[in-house]
PDB file of C-alpha atoms in Angstrom:
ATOM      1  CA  UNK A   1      12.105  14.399   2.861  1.00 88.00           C
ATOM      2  CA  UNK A   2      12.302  11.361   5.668  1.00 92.00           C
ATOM      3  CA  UNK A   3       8.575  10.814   5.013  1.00 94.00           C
ATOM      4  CA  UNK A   4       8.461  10.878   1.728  1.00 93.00           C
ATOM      5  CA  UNK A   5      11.360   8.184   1.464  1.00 92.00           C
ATOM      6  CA  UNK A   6       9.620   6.546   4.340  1.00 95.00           C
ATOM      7  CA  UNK A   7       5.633   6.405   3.103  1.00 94.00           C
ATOM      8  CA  UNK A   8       7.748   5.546  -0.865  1.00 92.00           C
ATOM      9  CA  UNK A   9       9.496   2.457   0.759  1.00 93.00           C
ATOM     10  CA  UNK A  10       6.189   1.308   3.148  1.00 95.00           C
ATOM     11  CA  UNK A  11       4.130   1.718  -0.293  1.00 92.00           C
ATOM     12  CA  UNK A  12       6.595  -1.163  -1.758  1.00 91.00           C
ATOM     13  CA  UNK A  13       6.743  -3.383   1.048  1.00 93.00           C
ATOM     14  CA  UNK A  14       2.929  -3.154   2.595  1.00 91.00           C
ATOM     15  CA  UNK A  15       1.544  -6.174   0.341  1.00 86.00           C
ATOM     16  CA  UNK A  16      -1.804  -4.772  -0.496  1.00 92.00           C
ATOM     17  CA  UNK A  17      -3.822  -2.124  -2.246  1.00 94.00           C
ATOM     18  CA  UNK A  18      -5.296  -0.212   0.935  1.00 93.00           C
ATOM     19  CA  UNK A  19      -2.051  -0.166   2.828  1.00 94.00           C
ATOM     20  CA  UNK A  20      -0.378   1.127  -0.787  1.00 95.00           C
ATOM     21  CA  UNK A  21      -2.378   3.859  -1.345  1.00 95.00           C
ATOM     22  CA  UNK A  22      -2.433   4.909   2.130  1.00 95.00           C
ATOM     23  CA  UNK A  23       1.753   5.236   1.801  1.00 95.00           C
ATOM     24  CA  UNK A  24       0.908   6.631  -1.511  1.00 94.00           C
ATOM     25  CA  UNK A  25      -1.209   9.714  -0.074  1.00 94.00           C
ATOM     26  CA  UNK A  26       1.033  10.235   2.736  1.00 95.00           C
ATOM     27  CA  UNK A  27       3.604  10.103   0.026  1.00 93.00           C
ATOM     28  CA  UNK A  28       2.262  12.689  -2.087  1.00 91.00           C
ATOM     29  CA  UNK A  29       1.731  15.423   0.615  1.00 92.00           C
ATOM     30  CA  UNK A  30       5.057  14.883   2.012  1.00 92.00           C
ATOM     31  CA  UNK A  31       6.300  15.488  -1.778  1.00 90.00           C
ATOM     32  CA  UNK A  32       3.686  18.383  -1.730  1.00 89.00           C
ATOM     33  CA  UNK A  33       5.198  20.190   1.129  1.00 88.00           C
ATOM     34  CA  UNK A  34       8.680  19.764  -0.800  1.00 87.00           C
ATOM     35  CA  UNK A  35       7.468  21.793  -3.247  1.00 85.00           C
ATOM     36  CA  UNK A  36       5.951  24.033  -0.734  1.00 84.00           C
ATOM     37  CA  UNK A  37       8.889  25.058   0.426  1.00 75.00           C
ATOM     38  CA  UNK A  38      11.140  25.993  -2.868  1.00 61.00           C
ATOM     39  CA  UNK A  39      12.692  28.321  -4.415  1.00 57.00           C
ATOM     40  CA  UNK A  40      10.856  31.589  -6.474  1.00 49.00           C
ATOM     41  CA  UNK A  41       8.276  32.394  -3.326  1.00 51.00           C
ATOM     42  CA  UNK A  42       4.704  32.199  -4.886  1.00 51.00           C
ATOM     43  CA  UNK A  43       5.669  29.698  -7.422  1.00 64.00           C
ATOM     44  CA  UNK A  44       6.740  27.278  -5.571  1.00 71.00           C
ATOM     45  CA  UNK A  45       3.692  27.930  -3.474  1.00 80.00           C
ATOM     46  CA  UNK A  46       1.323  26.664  -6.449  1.00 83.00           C
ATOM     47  CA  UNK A  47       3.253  24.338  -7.544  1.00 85.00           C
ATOM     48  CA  UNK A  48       2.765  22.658  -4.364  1.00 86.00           C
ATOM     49  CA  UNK A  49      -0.694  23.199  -4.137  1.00 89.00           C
ATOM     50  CA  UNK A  50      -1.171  22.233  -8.148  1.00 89.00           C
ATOM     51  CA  UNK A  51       0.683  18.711  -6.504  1.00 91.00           C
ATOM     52  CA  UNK A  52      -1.341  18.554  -3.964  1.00 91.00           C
ATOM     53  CA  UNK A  53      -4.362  18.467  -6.297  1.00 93.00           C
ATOM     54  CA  UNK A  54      -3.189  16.288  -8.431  1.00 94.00           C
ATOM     55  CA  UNK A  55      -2.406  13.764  -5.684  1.00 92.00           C
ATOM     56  CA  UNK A  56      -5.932  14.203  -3.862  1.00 93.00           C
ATOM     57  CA  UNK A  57      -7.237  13.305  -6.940  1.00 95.00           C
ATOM     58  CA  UNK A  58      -4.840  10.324  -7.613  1.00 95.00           C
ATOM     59  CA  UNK A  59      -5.669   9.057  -4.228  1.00 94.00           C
ATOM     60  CA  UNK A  60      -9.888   9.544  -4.347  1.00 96.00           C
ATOM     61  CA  UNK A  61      -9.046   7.564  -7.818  1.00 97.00           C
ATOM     62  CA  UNK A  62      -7.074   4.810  -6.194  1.00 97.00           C
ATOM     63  CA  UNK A  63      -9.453   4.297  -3.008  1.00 96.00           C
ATOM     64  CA  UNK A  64     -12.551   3.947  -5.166  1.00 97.00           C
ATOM     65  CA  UNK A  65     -10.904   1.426  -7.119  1.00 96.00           C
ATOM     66  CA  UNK A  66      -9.286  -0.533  -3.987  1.00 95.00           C
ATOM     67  CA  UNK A  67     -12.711  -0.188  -2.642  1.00 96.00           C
ATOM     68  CA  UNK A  68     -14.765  -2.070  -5.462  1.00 96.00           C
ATOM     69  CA  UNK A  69     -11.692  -4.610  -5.755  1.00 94.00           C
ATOM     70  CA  UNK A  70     -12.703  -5.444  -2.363  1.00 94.00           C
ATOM     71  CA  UNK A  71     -16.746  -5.743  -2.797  1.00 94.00           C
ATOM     72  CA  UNK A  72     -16.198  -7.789  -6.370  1.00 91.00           C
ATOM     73  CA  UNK A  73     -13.374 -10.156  -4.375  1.00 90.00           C
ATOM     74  CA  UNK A  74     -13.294  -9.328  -0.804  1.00 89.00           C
ATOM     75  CA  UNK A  75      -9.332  -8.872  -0.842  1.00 89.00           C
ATOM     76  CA  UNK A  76      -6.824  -6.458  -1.115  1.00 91.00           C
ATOM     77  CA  UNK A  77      -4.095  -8.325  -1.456  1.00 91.00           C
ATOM     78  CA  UNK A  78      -1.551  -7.062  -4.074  1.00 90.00           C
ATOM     79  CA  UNK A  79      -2.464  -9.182  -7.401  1.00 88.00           C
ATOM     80  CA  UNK A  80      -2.890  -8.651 -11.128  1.00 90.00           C
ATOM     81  CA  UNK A  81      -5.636  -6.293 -11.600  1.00 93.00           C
ATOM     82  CA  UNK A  82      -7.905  -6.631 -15.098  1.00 93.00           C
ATOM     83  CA  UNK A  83      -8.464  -2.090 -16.012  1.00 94.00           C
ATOM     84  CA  UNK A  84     -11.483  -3.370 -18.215  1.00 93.00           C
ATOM     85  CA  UNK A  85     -13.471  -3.662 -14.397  1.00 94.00           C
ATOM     86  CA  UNK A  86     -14.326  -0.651 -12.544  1.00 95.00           C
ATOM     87  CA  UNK A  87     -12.322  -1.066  -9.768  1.00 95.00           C
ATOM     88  CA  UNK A  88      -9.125  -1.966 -11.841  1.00 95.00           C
ATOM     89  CA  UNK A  89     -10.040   0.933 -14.370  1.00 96.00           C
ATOM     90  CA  UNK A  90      -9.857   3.804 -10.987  1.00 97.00           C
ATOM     91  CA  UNK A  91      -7.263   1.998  -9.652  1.00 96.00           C
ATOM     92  CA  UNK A  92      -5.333   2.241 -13.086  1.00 97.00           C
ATOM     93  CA  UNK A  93      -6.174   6.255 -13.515  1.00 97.00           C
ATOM     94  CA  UNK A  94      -5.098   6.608 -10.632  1.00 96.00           C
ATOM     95  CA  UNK A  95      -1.335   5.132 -10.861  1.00 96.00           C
ATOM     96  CA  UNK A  96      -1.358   6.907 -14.177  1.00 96.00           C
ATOM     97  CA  UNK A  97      -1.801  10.621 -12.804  1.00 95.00           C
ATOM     98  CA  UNK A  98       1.006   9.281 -10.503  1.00 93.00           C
ATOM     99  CA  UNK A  99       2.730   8.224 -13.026  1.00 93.00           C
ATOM    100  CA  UNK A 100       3.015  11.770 -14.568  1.00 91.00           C
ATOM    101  CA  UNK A 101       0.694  10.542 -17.707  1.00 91.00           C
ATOM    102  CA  UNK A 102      -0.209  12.628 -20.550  1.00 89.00           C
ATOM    103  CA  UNK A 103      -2.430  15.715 -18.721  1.00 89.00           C
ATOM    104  CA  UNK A 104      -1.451  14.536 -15.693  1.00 89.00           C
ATOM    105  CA  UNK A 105       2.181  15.594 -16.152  1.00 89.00           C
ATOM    106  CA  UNK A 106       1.950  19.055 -15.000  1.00 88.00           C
ATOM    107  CA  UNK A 107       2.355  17.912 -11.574  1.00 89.00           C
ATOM    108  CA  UNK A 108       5.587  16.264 -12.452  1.00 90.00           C
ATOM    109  CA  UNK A 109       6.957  20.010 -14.229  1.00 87.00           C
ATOM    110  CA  UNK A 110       5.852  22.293 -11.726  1.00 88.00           C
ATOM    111  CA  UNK A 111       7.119  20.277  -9.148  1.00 88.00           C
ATOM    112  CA  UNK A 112      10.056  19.308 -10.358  1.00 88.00           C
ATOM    113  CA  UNK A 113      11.149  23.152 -11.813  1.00 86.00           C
ATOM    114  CA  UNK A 114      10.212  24.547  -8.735  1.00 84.00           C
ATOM    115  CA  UNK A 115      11.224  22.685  -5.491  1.00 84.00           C
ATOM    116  CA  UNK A 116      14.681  23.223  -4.112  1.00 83.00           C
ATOM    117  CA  UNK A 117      17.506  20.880  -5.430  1.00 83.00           C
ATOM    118  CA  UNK A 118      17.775  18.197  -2.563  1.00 85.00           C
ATOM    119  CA  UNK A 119      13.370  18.452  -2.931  1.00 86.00           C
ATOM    120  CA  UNK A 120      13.635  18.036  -6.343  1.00 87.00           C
ATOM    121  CA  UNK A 121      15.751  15.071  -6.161  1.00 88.00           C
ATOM    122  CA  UNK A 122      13.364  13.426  -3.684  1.00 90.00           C
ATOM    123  CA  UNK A 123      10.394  14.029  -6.115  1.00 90.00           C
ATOM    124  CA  UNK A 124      12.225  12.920  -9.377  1.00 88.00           C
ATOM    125  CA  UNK A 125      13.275   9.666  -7.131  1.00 88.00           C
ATOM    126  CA  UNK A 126      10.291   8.518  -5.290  1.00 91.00           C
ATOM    127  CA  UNK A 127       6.813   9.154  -6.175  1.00 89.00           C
ATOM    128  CA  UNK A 128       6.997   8.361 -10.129  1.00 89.00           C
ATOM    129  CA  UNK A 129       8.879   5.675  -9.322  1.00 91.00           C
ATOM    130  CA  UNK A 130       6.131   4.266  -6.694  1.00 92.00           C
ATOM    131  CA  UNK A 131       3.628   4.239  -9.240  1.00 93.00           C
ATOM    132  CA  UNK A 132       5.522   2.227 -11.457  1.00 93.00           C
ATOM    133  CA  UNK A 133       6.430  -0.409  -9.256  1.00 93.00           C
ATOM    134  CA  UNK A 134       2.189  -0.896  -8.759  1.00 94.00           C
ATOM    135  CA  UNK A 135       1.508  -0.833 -12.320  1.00 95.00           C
ATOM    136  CA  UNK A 136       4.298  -3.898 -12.898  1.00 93.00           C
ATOM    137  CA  UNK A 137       2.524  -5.427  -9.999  1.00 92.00           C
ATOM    138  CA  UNK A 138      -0.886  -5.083 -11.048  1.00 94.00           C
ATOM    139  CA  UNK A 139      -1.072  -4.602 -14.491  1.00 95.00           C
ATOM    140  CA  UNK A 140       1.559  -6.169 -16.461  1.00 94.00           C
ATOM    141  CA  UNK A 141       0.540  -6.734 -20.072  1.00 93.00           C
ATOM    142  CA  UNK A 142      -1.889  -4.400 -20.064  1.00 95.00           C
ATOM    143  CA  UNK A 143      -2.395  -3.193 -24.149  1.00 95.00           C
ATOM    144  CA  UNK A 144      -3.276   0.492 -23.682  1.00 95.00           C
ATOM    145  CA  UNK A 145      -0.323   1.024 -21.279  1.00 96.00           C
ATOM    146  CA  UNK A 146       1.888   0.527 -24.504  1.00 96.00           C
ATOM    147  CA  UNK A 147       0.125   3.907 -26.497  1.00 96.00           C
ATOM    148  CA  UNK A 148       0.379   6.000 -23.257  1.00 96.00           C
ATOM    149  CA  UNK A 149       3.814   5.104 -22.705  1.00 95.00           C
ATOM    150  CA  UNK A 150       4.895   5.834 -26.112  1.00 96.00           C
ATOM    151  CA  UNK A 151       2.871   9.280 -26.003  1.00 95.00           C
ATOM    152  CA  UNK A 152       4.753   9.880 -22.627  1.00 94.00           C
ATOM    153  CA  UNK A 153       7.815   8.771 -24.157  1.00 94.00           C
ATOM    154  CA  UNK A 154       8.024  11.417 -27.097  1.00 94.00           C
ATOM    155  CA  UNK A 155       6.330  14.256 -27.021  1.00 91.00           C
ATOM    156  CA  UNK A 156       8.160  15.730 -23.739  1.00 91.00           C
ATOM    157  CA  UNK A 157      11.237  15.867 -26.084  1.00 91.00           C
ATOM    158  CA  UNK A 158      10.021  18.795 -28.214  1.00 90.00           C
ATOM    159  CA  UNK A 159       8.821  20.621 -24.999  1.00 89.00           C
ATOM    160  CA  UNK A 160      12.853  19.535 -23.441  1.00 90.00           C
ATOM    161  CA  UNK A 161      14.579  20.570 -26.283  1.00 90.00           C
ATOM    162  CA  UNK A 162      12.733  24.070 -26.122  1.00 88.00           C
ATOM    163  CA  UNK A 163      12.821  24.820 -22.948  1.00 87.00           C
ATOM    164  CA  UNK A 164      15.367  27.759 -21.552  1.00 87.00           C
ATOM    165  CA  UNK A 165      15.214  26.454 -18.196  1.00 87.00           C
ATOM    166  CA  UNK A 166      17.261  23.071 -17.491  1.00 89.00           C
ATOM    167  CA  UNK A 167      15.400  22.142 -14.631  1.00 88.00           C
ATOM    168  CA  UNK A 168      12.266  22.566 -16.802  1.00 89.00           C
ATOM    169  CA  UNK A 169      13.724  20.378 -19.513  1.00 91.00           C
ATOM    170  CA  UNK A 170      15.273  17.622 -17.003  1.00 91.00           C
ATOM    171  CA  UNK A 171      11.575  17.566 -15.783  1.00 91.00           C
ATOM    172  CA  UNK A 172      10.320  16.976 -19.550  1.00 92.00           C
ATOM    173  CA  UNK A 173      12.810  14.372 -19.783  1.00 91.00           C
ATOM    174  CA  UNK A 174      11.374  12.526 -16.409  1.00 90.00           C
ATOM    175  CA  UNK A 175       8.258  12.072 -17.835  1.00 92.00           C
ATOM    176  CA  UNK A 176       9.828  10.744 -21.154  1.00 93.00           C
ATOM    177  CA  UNK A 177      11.939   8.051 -19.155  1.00 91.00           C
ATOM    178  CA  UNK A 178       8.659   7.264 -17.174  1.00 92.00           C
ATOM    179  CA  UNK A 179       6.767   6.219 -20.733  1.00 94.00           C
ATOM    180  CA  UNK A 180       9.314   4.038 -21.778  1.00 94.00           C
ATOM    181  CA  UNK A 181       8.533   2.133 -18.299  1.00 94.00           C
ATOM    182  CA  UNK A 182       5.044   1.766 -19.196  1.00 96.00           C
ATOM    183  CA  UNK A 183       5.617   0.590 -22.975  1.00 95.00           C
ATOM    184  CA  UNK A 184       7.769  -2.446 -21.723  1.00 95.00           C
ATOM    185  CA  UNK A 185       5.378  -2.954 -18.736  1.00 96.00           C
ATOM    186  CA  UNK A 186       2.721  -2.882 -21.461  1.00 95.00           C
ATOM    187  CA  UNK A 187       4.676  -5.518 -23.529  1.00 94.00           C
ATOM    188  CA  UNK A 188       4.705  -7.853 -20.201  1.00 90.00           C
ATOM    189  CA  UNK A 189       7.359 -10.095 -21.106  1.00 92.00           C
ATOM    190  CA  UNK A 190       9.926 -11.307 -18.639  1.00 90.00           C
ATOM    191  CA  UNK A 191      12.695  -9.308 -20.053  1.00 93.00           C
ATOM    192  CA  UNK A 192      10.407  -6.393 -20.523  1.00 93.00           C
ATOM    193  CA  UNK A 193       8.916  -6.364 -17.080  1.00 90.00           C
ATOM    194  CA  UNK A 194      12.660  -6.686 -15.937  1.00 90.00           C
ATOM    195  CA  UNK A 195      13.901  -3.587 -17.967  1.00 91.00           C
ATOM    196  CA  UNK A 196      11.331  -1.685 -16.873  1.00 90.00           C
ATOM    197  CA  UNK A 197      11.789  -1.780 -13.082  1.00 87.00           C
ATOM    198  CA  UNK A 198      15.658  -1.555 -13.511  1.00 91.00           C
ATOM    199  CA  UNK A 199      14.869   1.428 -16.190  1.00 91.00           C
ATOM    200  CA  UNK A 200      12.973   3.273 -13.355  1.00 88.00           C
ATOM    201  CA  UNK A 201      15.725   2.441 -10.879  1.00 88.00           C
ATOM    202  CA  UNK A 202      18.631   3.908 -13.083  1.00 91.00           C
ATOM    203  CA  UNK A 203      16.867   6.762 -13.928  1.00 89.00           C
ATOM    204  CA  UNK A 204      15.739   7.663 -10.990  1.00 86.00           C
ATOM    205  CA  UNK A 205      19.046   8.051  -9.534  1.00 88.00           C
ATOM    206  CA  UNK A 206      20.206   9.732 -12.752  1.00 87.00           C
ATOM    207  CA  UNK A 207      17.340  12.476 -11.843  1.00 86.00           C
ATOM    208  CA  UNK A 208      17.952  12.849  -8.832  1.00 86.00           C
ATOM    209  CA  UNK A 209      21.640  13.194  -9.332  1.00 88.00           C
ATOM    210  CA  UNK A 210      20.667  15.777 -12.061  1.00 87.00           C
ATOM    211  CA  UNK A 211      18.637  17.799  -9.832  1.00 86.00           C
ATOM    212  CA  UNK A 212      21.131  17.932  -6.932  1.00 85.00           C
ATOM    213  CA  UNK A 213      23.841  19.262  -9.747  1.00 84.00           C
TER     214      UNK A 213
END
């Protein structure tokens, strides 16, 4: 739990792409072991391995990307990022699977239904969140964030509201709240960007608080 909140709060403050995904990928297998260790035996058992998988391939994504950012600019530094390169298109696939995105959400389920209730509060709070906080860094305004977010943002509610397990449907409802933070990072405007990052923030400690209950 420590290094998860540890390698989440070093991803933030680091300044550029190599040192972020590096926090990111020590991130993820911290959150990874949470899941590890939770509740129902051999389902928590793949649903930390199904994370795991998910993350590796976040993080081969992200590295790829950071590493043609560098041979197109030769710098890392944190900066607005155009997805319509190569570089900036694996980098952006890569915050997405983080970001629990449409096929990339199972992660964010499994994890989240099956960790214990302190685990699953650390997972609803940090990693998400992380990859948010990139995407308003390096890709604010970009149009096809809008169309995921809204996909994000809706059709988790049919799979909420039918759901017979509540951890199951507060999971849902994670990746709904996480779509509406990448429609208003999509719109880009001052208030928007603003919404989204205090959006994240709020519901991030409502998740976590939901978990824990």
């Amino acid at each position: 739990l420590m290094t998860l909140a540890g390698a989440a709060a070093t991803g933030v403050f680091v300044g550029d792409f190599l040192g972020f995904v590096a926090a990111t990928m020590l991130a993820g297998l911290a959150g990874a072991g949470l899941a590890m260790s939770a509740r129902g035996g051999a389902g928590g058992l793949g649903a930390g391995v199904r994370m795991l998988i998910w993350q590796g391939a976040a993080g081969l994504l992200m590295t790829a990307g950071v590493g043609l950012i560098w041979a197109h600019s030769r710098s890392v530094d944190f900066d607005i990022v155009d997805a319509a390169t190569p570089g900036g298109a694996l980098l952006f696939a890569g915050l997405l699977i983080q970001a629990g995105a449409p096929g990339a959400h199972v992660w964010v389920k499994d994890a989240l239904a099956r960790a214990t209730p302190v685990g699953a509060a650390a997972l609803a709070a940090f990693p998400r969140t992380l990859a948010i906080y990139a995407l308003v860094r390096a890709f604010p305004g970009e149009p096809a964030l809008i169309p995921i977010g809204a996909v994000m943002a809706l059709w988790p509610l049919a799979f909420a509201a039918g759901a017979r397990d509540l951890r199951v449907a507060m999971a849902y409802g994670a990746v709904s709240q996480a779509g509406a933070s990448l429609i208003a990072i999509g719109a880009a405007t001052p208030l928007a960007v603003g919404g989204a990052a205090a959006y994240a923030f709020a519901c991030a400690l409502h998740s976590a608080l939901g978990f824990m209950t």
